[in-house]
Amino acid sequence: MGQRFSTDILVIGGGAAGLSAALHLAGHARVTVLCKGDVESASSHWAQGGIAAVTDPEDDFDAHVHDTLNAGAGLCDQEVVAQTVARAPEIIRQLVDWGVEFDRSENEYHLTREGGHSHRRILHVADATGKALTHTLTDKVLDHPNIELFTDRVAIDLINLSKFGRHPNRCAGAYVLNRSTNHVEVFQAHFVILATGGASKVYLYTSNPDSSTGDGIAMAWRAGCRVANMEFNQFHPTCLFHPHAKSFLISEAVRGEGGILCLPSGERFMERFDSRLELAPRDIVARAIDHEMKRLGLDCVYLDISHRPRSFINSHFPTIAKRCADFGIDMANEPIPVVPAAHYTCGGVVIDGTGASDVPGLYAVGEVSCSGLHGANRLASNSLLECLVFGEAAANDIKRRLEEPRWDVNVPQWDESQVVDSDEDVIIAHNWEELRRFMWDYVGIVRTDKRLQRAQRRIDLLKQEVHEYYSNYRVTNDLIELRNLIHVAELIVRSALARKESRGLHYTLDHPETMSRADDTILFPGSMDRLDVLQPVFS
Ligand SMILES: Cc1cc2nc3c(=O)[nH]c(=O)nc-3n(C[C@H](O)[C@H](O)[C@H](O)COP(=O)(O)OP(=O)(O)OC[C@H]3O[C@@H](n4cnc5c(N)ncnc54)[C@H](O)[C@@H]3O)c2cc1C
């Protein structure tokens, strides 16, 4: 039988969002942080480019706001954008205070520029900003006496008090699989923060680590939260193309520093698609590459920065240069083969300005959420910023509520009496592969109604199979993730079918025009019929 744990605040996720929320809370309450694996299981660890913030006197908040709104294609919440941008310099000061050492040149921060930004405003630690950030925050978390960090824990479902007698609708923890013991544990808490990251693993090719299986979005949806804008999946234009280079990203900063996209013939092609060339927003660059690859039947295109001196490349892109060298590619001397890959989930759990979801006691911060910052397309390097701004906002709101009355409920243990060990794990492996492949083929960079409907029919079948499996067999990590991925895939397809236009990251050949009115796609739990209703989320 699994163990029971009790805490004030349960943070599910140990990336930038979860760790920063935990650190802001630890001076006020007991905090428990769960993550699936170690610190490297978070996308945050792999972030290369950096964090967007106005720190240069030549730059200003209006320009950062303008760039964010521009990328978001009419769907950003302007108030959220303005508040996030204005908070960014303070967030940077906080990180420096916690020990993050951003690159400097001559006593100023060294700033890079990425696609969609009108100024150099990305603070970074060489090309491994996420690693520096997560290691620093993890060390602080481990040092703090009020925070307990549990690794190898997979949250399965959220606990709602209303399920146990006459108690209010309130989130009070989670059932969690301990991957070491294979037992399901109960983590009871007065507040829960979901910080589980995105869902890019729903696609065959992704830049994300294995943890990005949309667990938080699926759990919140099952728990009764609205989910919004799931059709907006950002595909990073440039992942390293090599049979053994799983998920390795070639940062946008390479294009920011003069990298040129070209065909195998050496022909530069972005000028045929956008006047901003390689620094056009990611969706435009990804679609251009997709178009050229399909037009010419290519496996990849090339990104060439070999015109810059080797010393510049080695000092600015040491991680990328090393990784390329591991695969026999000398980026200072030859172009890098690249393909687009699923990179960022713009939609997610609907939250307000404090990170609160629709279910009392439950917050969602970071990539798992839909805060209104990104709209229909995320501006590069705004996502770590969002994690840190909303991690802090959720912590502040919870601090204000710590004295509210609490419910003393003995949550029952996970019931394993009716299930047995699976003897057919091949079904899970097969369904994983099938789901991710048809999502790539039918729900990828360019969509049509017919392909989306085809995907939906396959999802219906998988859902039924996995539901039966889930009801009869003991849960495993792969089964939990597959179940979540199927739920997330359905949310993506339903949202994409509901949007009868092309906007931002959602591009469909059947509705190529952009409507004059911009509305969010909100999915209402418990009523699939309402999935096709478009309404402003944040009104
Ligand atoms: C390669 C790469 C490069 C990027 N570069 C940049 C960049 O330069 N700038 C930028 O702003 N953004 C960048 N991004 C995006 C950014 O890194 C992410 O959006 C951000 O880090 C998400 O942080 P998060 O805390 O929300 O989630 P994550 O960092 O993904 O953390 C999620 C955490 O939740 C845990 N978890 C998940 N499910 C469960 C579960 N069921 N139970 C328990 N724990 C669970 C995971 O183990 C992990 O600890 C990049 C992303 C990638 C993949």
Coordinates of C-alpha atoms and ligand atoms in Angstrom, one line a residue:
M1 CA 0.0 0.0 0.0
G2 CA 1.2 3.5 -0.8
Q3 CA 2.3 6.1 1.8
R4 CA 0.3 9.2 2.7
F5 CA 1.8 12.7 2.9
S6 CA 0.4 15.9 4.1
T7 CA 1.6 19.5 3.4
D8 CA 0.4 23.1 3.1
I9 CA 1.1 23.5 -0.6
L10 CA 1.7 20.8 -3.1
V11 CA 3.6 21.9 -6.2
I12 CA 3.3 19.4 -9.0
G13 CA 6.3 20.1 -11.3
G14 CA 10.0 21.0 -10.7
G15 CA 10.6 23.3 -13.7
A16 CA 11.0 27.1 -13.6
A17 CA 7.4 27.7 -12.7
G18 CA 7.2 25.1 -9.9
L19 CA 10.6 25.8 -8.3
S20 CA 10.1 29.6 -8.3
A21 CA 6.6 29.3 -6.8
A22 CA 8.0 27.0 -4.1
L23 CA 10.8 29.4 -3.2
H24 CA 8.4 32.3 -2.9
L25 CA 6.2 30.3 -0.6
A26 CA 8.7 28.5 1.6
G27 CA 9.1 31.4 4.0
H28 CA 5.4 31.1 4.9
A29 CA 4.3 27.5 4.8
R30 CA 5.4 23.9 4.2
V31 CA 5.8 23.2 0.6
T32 CA 6.1 19.8 -1.2
V33 CA 7.4 19.7 -4.8
L34 CA 6.9 16.6 -7.0
C35 CA 8.6 15.8 -10.3
K36 CA 8.6 12.9 -12.6
G37 CA 12.3 12.5 -12.9
D38 CA 15.2 14.7 -11.8
V39 CA 15.7 18.4 -12.7
E40 CA 16.6 17.4 -16.3
S41 CA 13.1 16.1 -16.8
A42 CA 11.8 19.7 -17.1
S43 CA 11.7 21.7 -20.4
S44 CA 13.1 24.5 -18.3
H45 CA 16.4 22.7 -18.0
W46 CA 16.8 22.6 -21.8
A47 CA 15.9 26.3 -22.5
Q48 CA 18.8 27.7 -24.5
G49 CA 18.0 31.2 -25.6
G50 CA 17.1 33.0 -22.4
I51 CA 14.6 35.3 -20.8
A52 CA 13.0 38.3 -22.4
A53 CA 13.1 41.5 -20.2
V54 CA 13.6 45.2 -20.9
T55 CA 16.9 46.1 -19.3
D56 CA 18.5 48.2 -22.0
P57 CA 17.8 52.0 -21.8
E58 CA 17.4 52.0 -25.6
D59 CA 14.5 49.5 -25.2
D60 CA 11.1 50.1 -23.5
F61 CA 8.1 48.3 -22.1
D62 CA 5.9 49.5 -25.0
A63 CA 8.1 47.8 -27.5
H64 CA 8.1 44.5 -25.6
V65 CA 4.3 44.7 -25.2
H66 CA 3.9 45.5 -28.9
D67 CA 6.1 42.6 -30.0
T68 CA 4.3 40.2 -27.7
L69 CA 0.8 41.4 -29.0
N70 CA 2.1 41.2 -32.6
A71 CA 3.2 37.6 -32.2
G72 CA 0.0 36.7 -30.4
A73 CA -2.1 37.6 -33.5
G74 CA -4.9 39.4 -31.7
L75 CA -5.5 36.9 -29.0
C76 CA -3.3 38.1 -26.1
D77 CA -4.8 39.6 -23.0
Q78 CA -3.4 43.1 -23.2
E79 CA -3.5 43.6 -19.4
V80 CA -1.7 40.4 -18.7
V81 CA 0.9 41.3 -21.4
A82 CA 1.5 44.7 -19.9
Q83 CA 1.7 43.4 -16.3
T84 CA 4.1 40.6 -17.3
V85 CA 6.4 42.8 -19.3
A86 CA 6.5 45.4 -16.5
R87 CA 7.3 42.7 -13.9
A88 CA 10.2 41.3 -16.0
P89 CA 13.1 43.5 -14.7
E90 CA 12.2 42.8 -11.1
I91 CA 12.0 39.0 -11.9
I92 CA 15.6 39.3 -13.4
R93 CA 16.7 41.1 -10.2
Q94 CA 15.2 38.2 -8.1
L95 CA 17.0 35.6 -10.2
V96 CA 20.3 37.4 -9.8
D97 CA 19.6 37.6 -6.1
W98 CA 19.0 33.8 -6.1
G99 CA 22.3 33.3 -7.8
V100 CA 21.7 33.2 -11.6
E101 CA 24.7 34.7 -13.3
F102 CA 23.5 36.1 -16.6
D103 CA 26.2 36.8 -19.3
R104 CA 27.6 40.4 -19.2
S105 CA 29.8 42.4 -21.4
E106 CA 31.4 45.5 -20.0
N107 CA 29.3 45.5 -16.9
E108 CA 26.0 45.5 -18.9
Y109 CA 23.9 42.4 -19.5
H110 CA 24.8 40.8 -22.8
L111 CA 21.5 40.8 -24.7
T112 CA 20.6 38.6 -27.7
R113 CA 17.8 39.2 -30.1
E114 CA 15.3 36.5 -31.3
G115 CA 12.6 36.3 -33.9
G116 CA 9.7 38.7 -33.4
H117 CA 11.6 41.0 -31.0
S118 CA 12.3 44.5 -32.2
H119 CA 15.2 45.0 -29.8
R120 CA 18.0 42.9 -28.3
R121 CA 16.4 42.0 -24.9
I122 CA 17.1 38.4 -24.2
L123 CA 19.2 37.8 -21.0
H124 CA 21.0 34.5 -21.2
V125 CA 23.7 32.3 -19.7
A126 CA 25.6 31.4 -22.9
D127 CA 23.3 29.0 -24.7
A128 CA 22.3 27.0 -21.6
T129 CA 20.2 29.5 -19.7
G130 CA 17.7 26.9 -18.6
K131 CA 20.4 24.7 -17.1
A132 CA 21.9 27.6 -15.1
L133 CA 18.4 28.6 -14.0
T134 CA 17.1 25.2 -12.9
H135 CA 20.3 24.2 -11.2
T136 CA 20.4 27.4 -9.2
L137 CA 16.7 27.2 -8.2
T138 CA 16.9 23.5 -7.4
D139 CA 19.9 24.0 -5.1
K140 CA 18.0 26.7 -3.2
V141 CA 14.9 24.4 -3.0
L142 CA 17.0 21.6 -1.7
D143 CA 18.6 23.9 0.9
H144 CA 15.3 25.2 2.2
P145 CA 14.1 23.5 5.4
N146 CA 10.5 24.2 4.5
I147 CA 10.6 22.5 1.1
E148 CA 10.6 18.8 0.4
L149 CA 11.4 17.7 -3.1
F150 CA 10.2 14.2 -4.3
T151 CA 11.6 12.9 -7.5
D152 CA 10.3 9.9 -9.5
R153 CA 6.7 10.8 -8.6
V154 CA 4.0 10.9 -11.3
A155 CA 0.7 12.7 -10.3
I156 CA -2.2 10.6 -11.7
D157 CA -5.2 12.7 -10.7
L158 CA -6.2 15.6 -8.5
I159 CA -8.2 15.0 -5.4
N160 CA -11.4 17.0 -4.9
L161 CA -13.0 17.2 -1.5
S162 CA -16.5 17.2 -2.9
K163 CA -16.0 13.5 -3.8
F164 CA -15.9 12.6 0.0
G165 CA -19.2 13.5 1.6
R166 CA -20.6 16.9 2.1
H167 CA -17.5 18.9 1.5
P168 CA -16.9 21.9 -0.8
N169 CA -15.7 21.8 -4.4
R170 CA -12.0 22.2 -3.5
C171 CA -8.8 20.7 -4.7
A172 CA -7.0 19.0 -1.8
G173 CA -4.0 17.1 -3.3
A174 CA -3.3 14.4 -5.7
Y175 CA -2.9 10.6 -6.1
V176 CA 0.7 10.0 -7.2
L177 CA 2.5 7.0 -8.6
N178 CA 5.9 6.4 -6.9
R179 CA 7.9 5.1 -9.8
S180 CA 10.5 3.4 -7.6
T181 CA 8.0 1.3 -5.5
N182 CA 5.1 1.2 -8.1
H183 CA 2.7 2.2 -5.3
V184 CA 0.2 5.0 -5.5
E185 CA 0.6 7.5 -2.7
V186 CA -1.7 10.2 -1.4
F187 CA -0.4 13.7 -1.2
Q188 CA -2.9 15.9 0.7
A189 CA -2.5 19.6 0.7
H190 CA -4.5 22.8 1.3
F191 CA -3.4 24.3 -2.0
V192 CA -2.2 22.7 -5.2
I193 CA -0.1 24.3 -7.9
L194 CA 0.1 22.6 -11.2
A195 CA 3.4 23.3 -12.9
T196 CA 3.7 20.3 -15.1
G197 CA 4.8 22.0 -18.3
G198 CA 3.4 21.5 -21.8
A199 CA 2.2 18.7 -24.0
S200 CA 4.5 18.6 -27.0
K201 CA 5.1 14.9 -26.7
V202 CA 1.8 14.4 -28.3
Y203 CA 3.7 14.9 -31.6
L204 CA 6.1 12.5 -33.1
Y205 CA 8.9 15.1 -33.4
T206 CA 9.5 17.4 -30.5
S207 CA 12.2 19.5 -28.9
N208 CA 10.8 18.7 -25.4
P209 CA 12.0 16.2 -22.8
D210 CA 10.0 13.1 -22.1
S211 CA 8.0 14.7 -19.3
S212 CA 6.0 17.0 -21.6
T213 CA 3.0 14.7 -21.8
G214 CA 0.3 17.3 -20.9
D215 CA -0.4 15.6 -17.5
G216 CA -1.4 18.9 -15.8
I217 CA -3.8 19.9 -18.6
A218 CA -5.4 16.5 -18.7
M219 CA -5.7 16.3 -14.8
A220 CA -7.2 19.8 -14.6
W221 CA -9.6 19.0 -17.4
R222 CA -10.8 15.9 -15.6
A223 CA -11.0 17.9 -12.4
G224 CA -13.4 20.4 -13.9
C225 CA -11.3 23.2 -15.2
R226 CA -11.8 25.0 -18.5
V227 CA -9.0 24.6 -21.0
A228 CA -8.4 27.2 -23.7
N229 CA -6.5 27.7 -27.1
M230 CA -5.2 24.2 -27.4
E231 CA -5.0 24.5 -31.2
F232 CA -2.0 26.8 -30.9
N233 CA 1.0 24.5 -30.9
Q234 CA 4.3 26.1 -31.6
F235 CA 6.6 24.2 -33.9
H236 CA 10.2 25.2 -33.4
P237 CA 11.6 25.7 -36.9
T238 CA 15.1 24.3 -36.2
C239 CA 15.7 21.0 -34.4
L240 CA 18.9 19.2 -35.3
F241 CA 18.1 16.6 -38.0
H242 CA 20.1 13.4 -37.3
P243 CA 18.9 9.9 -36.7
H244 CA 20.4 9.8 -33.2
A245 CA 19.9 13.4 -32.1
K246 CA 16.7 13.0 -30.1
S247 CA 15.0 16.4 -29.5
F248 CA 18.0 18.6 -29.8
L249 CA 17.1 22.3 -30.5
I250 CA 19.2 24.7 -32.5
S251 CA 18.3 27.9 -30.7
E252 CA 16.7 30.9 -32.4
A253 CA 19.7 32.9 -31.2
V254 CA 21.7 31.2 -34.0
R255 CA 19.4 33.0 -36.5
G256 CA 19.5 36.1 -34.3
E257 CA 23.3 36.2 -34.7
G258 CA 23.1 35.9 -38.5
G259 CA 22.3 32.2 -39.2
I260 CA 20.8 31.7 -42.7
L261 CA 18.3 29.1 -43.7
C262 CA 19.0 27.4 -47.0
L263 CA 18.1 24.5 -49.2
P264 CA 20.6 21.7 -50.0
S265 CA 21.6 23.7 -53.1
G266 CA 22.6 26.6 -50.9
E267 CA 19.7 28.8 -52.0
R268 CA 18.4 31.1 -49.3
F269 CA 14.6 30.8 -49.2
M270 CA 13.1 32.9 -46.4
E271 CA 13.0 36.0 -48.7
R272 CA 10.2 34.3 -50.6
F273 CA 8.0 34.1 -47.4
D274 CA 8.6 37.1 -45.2
S275 CA 10.5 40.4 -45.3
R276 CA 11.9 39.7 -41.8
L277 CA 13.6 36.7 -43.3
E278 CA 15.1 34.2 -40.7
L279 CA 13.8 36.5 -37.9
A280 CA 10.2 36.3 -38.8
P281 CA 8.0 34.8 -36.1
R282 CA 8.5 31.0 -35.5
D283 CA 5.2 30.0 -37.1
I284 CA 6.1 31.7 -40.4
V285 CA 9.6 30.2 -40.4
A286 CA 8.3 26.7 -39.5
R287 CA 5.6 26.9 -42.2
A288 CA 8.2 28.1 -44.8
I289 CA 10.5 25.1 -44.0
D290 CA 7.5 22.7 -44.0
H291 CA 6.5 24.1 -47.4
E292 CA 10.0 23.8 -48.9
M293 CA 10.5 20.3 -47.5
K294 CA 7.1 19.1 -48.9
R295 CA 7.7 20.9 -52.3
L296 CA 11.1 19.4 -52.8
G297 CA 10.6 16.1 -50.9
L298 CA 13.5 16.9 -48.5
D299 CA 14.3 15.3 -45.2
C300 CA 15.6 18.6 -43.9
V301 CA 16.8 22.1 -44.7
Y302 CA 20.1 23.8 -43.5
L303 CA 21.0 26.5 -41.1
D304 CA 24.3 28.2 -41.9
I305 CA 26.2 30.4 -39.5
S306 CA 29.6 29.3 -40.8
H307 CA 30.3 32.8 -42.0
R308 CA 30.9 33.9 -38.3
P309 CA 34.3 33.4 -36.8
R310 CA 34.9 30.1 -34.9
S311 CA 35.7 32.0 -31.7
F312 CA 32.3 33.8 -31.8
I313 CA 30.5 30.5 -32.4
N314 CA 32.4 28.7 -29.6
S315 CA 31.8 31.5 -27.1
H316 CA 28.1 32.1 -28.0
F317 CA 27.0 28.6 -28.8
P318 CA 29.2 26.2 -26.9
T319 CA 26.5 23.7 -26.1
I320 CA 25.1 23.6 -29.7
A321 CA 28.6 23.5 -31.2
K322 CA 29.5 20.5 -28.9
R323 CA 26.3 18.7 -29.6
C324 CA 26.7 19.2 -33.4
A325 CA 30.3 18.0 -33.1
D326 CA 29.1 14.8 -31.4
F327 CA 27.3 14.0 -34.6
G328 CA 30.2 15.0 -36.8
I329 CA 28.9 18.4 -37.8
D330 CA 31.3 21.4 -37.5
M331 CA 28.9 24.3 -37.4
A332 CA 31.8 26.8 -37.8
N333 CA 32.6 25.3 -41.1
E334 CA 29.4 23.8 -42.5
P335 CA 25.6 24.3 -42.4
I336 CA 23.6 22.4 -39.8
P337 CA 20.8 20.1 -41.0
V338 CA 17.5 21.1 -39.3
V339 CA 13.7 20.2 -39.2
P340 CA 10.8 21.7 -37.4
A341 CA 9.5 20.0 -34.2
A342 CA 6.7 20.5 -31.7
H343 CA 8.1 22.9 -29.1
Y344 CA 5.5 24.8 -27.1
T345 CA 1.9 24.5 -26.0
C346 CA 0.3 28.0 -26.0
G347 CA -3.0 26.8 -24.7
G348 CA -3.7 25.2 -21.4
V349 CA -5.6 25.5 -18.1
V350 CA -7.5 28.8 -18.0
I351 CA -6.2 30.9 -15.1
D352 CA -6.7 34.4 -13.8
G353 CA -4.0 37.0 -13.0
T354 CA -3.1 35.1 -9.8
G355 CA -2.7 31.8 -11.5
A356 CA -6.0 30.5 -10.0
S357 CA -7.9 27.9 -12.0
D358 CA -11.7 27.3 -12.0
V359 CA -11.4 24.8 -9.1
P360 CA -10.9 26.5 -5.7
G361 CA -7.5 25.7 -4.2
L362 CA -6.0 24.8 -7.6
Y363 CA -3.5 27.0 -9.4
A364 CA -1.8 26.4 -12.7
V365 CA 1.5 28.2 -13.7
G366 CA 3.9 28.1 -16.6
E367 CA 3.4 26.2 -19.8
V368 CA 0.5 24.1 -18.4
S369 CA -1.6 27.2 -18.2
C370 CA -3.4 29.6 -20.5
S371 CA -2.7 33.0 -18.9
G372 CA -3.5 35.2 -21.9
L373 CA 0.2 36.2 -22.4
H374 CA 0.9 34.3 -25.6
G375 CA -2.4 34.4 -27.5
A376 CA -2.2 32.6 -30.8
N377 CA 1.6 32.5 -30.8
R378 CA 4.3 32.8 -28.1
L379 CA 7.0 35.4 -28.6
A380 CA 10.4 33.7 -28.2
S381 CA 11.8 33.8 -24.6
N382 CA 8.5 35.0 -23.1
S383 CA 7.7 31.6 -21.6
L384 CA 10.4 31.4 -18.9
L385 CA 9.3 34.9 -18.0
E386 CA 5.7 33.7 -17.7
C387 CA 6.7 30.8 -15.5
L388 CA 8.5 33.2 -13.1
V389 CA 5.9 36.0 -13.1
F390 CA 3.0 33.6 -12.5
G391 CA 4.9 31.4 -10.1
E392 CA 5.3 34.5 -8.0
A393 CA 1.7 35.7 -8.5
A394 CA 0.3 32.3 -7.4
A395 CA 2.6 32.3 -4.4
N396 CA 1.4 35.8 -3.4
D397 CA -2.2 34.8 -3.7
I398 CA -1.8 31.7 -1.7
K399 CA 0.1 33.6 1.0
R400 CA -2.9 35.9 1.4
R401 CA -5.1 32.8 1.8
L402 CA -3.1 30.8 4.2
E403 CA -5.2 31.8 7.2
E404 CA -8.5 30.7 5.5
P405 CA -10.5 27.9 7.2
R406 CA -9.2 24.4 6.4
W407 CA -11.1 21.1 6.0
D408 CA -9.9 18.0 7.9
V409 CA -10.8 15.2 5.6
N410 CA -9.3 11.8 5.5
V411 CA -8.8 11.1 1.8
P412 CA -9.1 7.4 1.0
Q413 CA -6.2 5.4 -0.4
W414 CA -6.1 4.7 -4.1
D415 CA -8.2 1.6 -4.7
E416 CA -6.1 -1.2 -6.4
S417 CA -8.4 -4.1 -5.3
Q418 CA -10.0 -4.5 -8.8
V419 CA -6.9 -4.4 -11.0
V420 CA -4.1 -6.7 -12.0
D421 CA -0.7 -6.4 -13.5
S422 CA -0.8 -6.0 -17.3
D423 CA 0.5 -8.8 -19.4
E424 CA 0.2 -6.8 -22.6
D425 CA 2.4 -3.7 -22.4
V426 CA 2.8 -3.9 -26.2
I427 CA -0.6 -2.3 -26.5
I428 CA 0.6 0.8 -24.6
A429 CA 3.8 1.1 -26.7
H430 CA 1.9 0.6 -29.9
N431 CA -0.8 3.2 -29.0
W432 CA 1.8 5.8 -28.0
E433 CA 3.5 5.5 -31.3
E434 CA 0.3 5.5 -33.3
L435 CA -1.1 8.6 -31.5
R436 CA 2.1 10.6 -31.9
R437 CA 2.4 9.7 -35.6
F438 CA -1.1 10.6 -36.6
M439 CA -1.0 13.8 -34.6
W440 CA 2.1 14.8 -36.5
D441 CA 0.6 13.8 -39.9
Y442 CA -2.9 15.1 -39.4
V443 CA -2.8 17.8 -36.7
G444 CA 0.7 19.3 -37.5
I445 CA 1.9 22.6 -39.0
V446 CA -0.6 22.7 -41.8
R447 CA -4.1 21.4 -41.1
T448 CA -7.4 20.6 -43.0
D449 CA -10.9 19.7 -41.6
K450 CA -10.7 16.3 -43.2
R451 CA -7.3 15.5 -41.5
L452 CA -8.6 16.7 -38.2
Q453 CA -11.7 14.6 -38.4
R454 CA -9.6 11.6 -39.3
A455 CA -7.5 12.2 -36.2
Q456 CA -10.6 12.5 -34.1
R457 CA -11.9 9.1 -35.2
R458 CA -8.6 7.5 -34.3
I459 CA -8.6 9.3 -30.9
D460 CA -12.1 7.9 -30.2
L461 CA -10.9 4.4 -30.7
L462 CA -7.7 4.9 -28.6
K463 CA -9.7 6.5 -25.9
Q464 CA -12.0 3.5 -25.6
E465 CA -9.1 1.0 -25.6
V466 CA -7.1 2.9 -23.0
H467 CA -10.1 3.5 -20.8
E468 CA -10.7 -0.3 -20.7
Y469 CA -7.0 -0.8 -20.0
Y470 CA -6.9 1.8 -17.3
S471 CA -10.0 0.3 -15.6
N472 CA -8.5 -3.3 -15.5
Y473 CA -4.8 -3.0 -15.0
R474 CA -2.5 -1.5 -12.4
V475 CA -1.3 2.0 -13.4
T476 CA 2.2 2.4 -14.8
N477 CA 4.0 5.6 -15.9
D478 CA 3.5 4.8 -19.6
L479 CA -0.2 4.2 -19.1
I480 CA -0.7 7.4 -17.1
E481 CA 1.1 9.4 -19.8
L482 CA -0.7 7.7 -22.7
R483 CA -4.1 8.4 -21.1
N484 CA -3.2 12.0 -20.6
L485 CA -1.8 12.4 -24.1
I486 CA -5.0 11.0 -25.6
H487 CA -7.1 13.5 -23.6
V488 CA -4.8 16.3 -24.7
A489 CA -4.9 15.2 -28.3
E490 CA -8.7 15.3 -28.2
L491 CA -8.6 18.8 -26.7
I492 CA -6.2 19.9 -29.5
V493 CA -8.3 18.4 -32.3
R494 CA -11.6 19.7 -31.0
S495 CA -10.2 23.2 -30.6
A496 CA -8.7 23.1 -34.1
L497 CA -12.0 21.9 -35.6
A498 CA -13.8 24.7 -33.8
R499 CA -11.6 27.4 -35.2
K500 CA -12.9 28.3 -38.7
E501 CA -10.0 30.5 -39.6
S502 CA -6.2 30.6 -39.7
R503 CA -4.6 32.6 -37.0
G504 CA -1.1 32.6 -35.4
L505 CA 0.0 29.0 -35.0
H506 CA -3.2 27.5 -36.3
Y507 CA -3.1 27.3 -40.1
T508 CA -5.7 25.4 -42.1
L509 CA -6.0 25.1 -45.8
D510 CA -9.8 25.0 -45.5
H511 CA -10.0 28.4 -43.8
P512 CA -6.8 30.3 -44.8
E513 CA -8.2 33.8 -44.0
T514 CA -8.1 35.4 -40.5
M515 CA -11.4 36.7 -39.2
S516 CA -11.7 40.3 -38.1
R517 CA -12.9 39.3 -34.7
A518 CA -10.4 37.5 -32.5
D519 CA -11.9 35.0 -30.0
D520 CA -10.3 32.4 -27.7
T521 CA -11.4 28.7 -28.0
I522 CA -12.7 27.6 -24.6
L523 CA -13.4 24.0 -23.8
F524 CA -15.9 23.4 -21.1
P525 CA -15.4 20.2 -19.0
G526 CA -18.3 17.8 -18.8
S527 CA -19.9 19.1 -22.0
M528 CA -18.1 18.1 -25.2
D529 CA -21.0 19.7 -27.2
R530 CA -19.8 23.1 -26.0
L531 CA -16.3 22.5 -27.4
D532 CA -17.1 24.3 -30.6
V533 CA -18.3 27.5 -29.0
L534 CA -15.8 30.3 -29.4
Q535 CA -16.0 32.9 -26.7
P536 CA -13.6 35.5 -25.2
V537 CA -12.0 33.7 -22.3
F538 CA -10.9 36.7 -20.3
S539 CA -14.0 38.9 -20.4
Ligands
LIG1 C1 14.7 22.8 -25.9 C2 13.9 24.0 -25.4 C3 14.4 25.3 -25.4 C4 13.6 26.3 -24.9 N1 14.2 27.6 -24.9 C5 13.5 28.6 -24.3 C6 14.1 29.8 -24.1 O1 15.2 30.1 -24.5 N2 13.4 30.8 -23.5 C7 12.1 30.6 -23.0 O2 11.5 31.5 -22.5 N3 11.5 29.4 -23.2 C8 12.2 28.4 -23.8 N4 11.6 27.2 -23.9 C9 10.3 26.9 -23.4 C10 10.4 26.9 -21.8 O3 11.6 26.2 -21.5 C11 9.2 26.2 -21.2 O4 8.0 26.7 -21.7 C12 9.3 26.4 -19.7 O5 10.5 25.9 -19.2 C13 8.2 25.6 -19.1 O6 8.4 25.6 -17.7 P1 7.4 24.9 -16.7 O7 8.0 25.1 -15.4 O8 6.1 25.3 -17.0 O9 7.5 23.3 -17.1 P2 8.7 22.4 -17.2 O10 10.0 23.1 -17.1 O11 8.5 21.5 -18.4 O12 8.6 21.5 -15.9 C14 7.6 20.6 -15.8 C15 7.8 19.8 -14.5 O13 6.7 19.0 -14.2 C16 7.0 17.7 -13.9 N5 5.9 16.9 -14.2 C17 5.2 16.8 -15.4 N6 4.1 16.0 -15.3 C18 4.1 15.5 -14.0 C19 3.3 14.6 -13.2 N7 2.3 14.0 -13.8 N8 3.7 14.4 -11.9 C20 4.8 15.0 -11.4 N9 5.5 15.9 -12.0 C21 5.2 16.1 -13.3 C22 8.2 17.4 -14.8 O14 9.0 16.3 -14.3 C23 9.0 18.7 -14.6 O15 9.7 18.7 -13.4 C24 12.3 26.1 -24.4 C25 11.8 24.8 -24.4 C26 12.6 23.7 -24.9 C27 12.1 22.3 -24.8

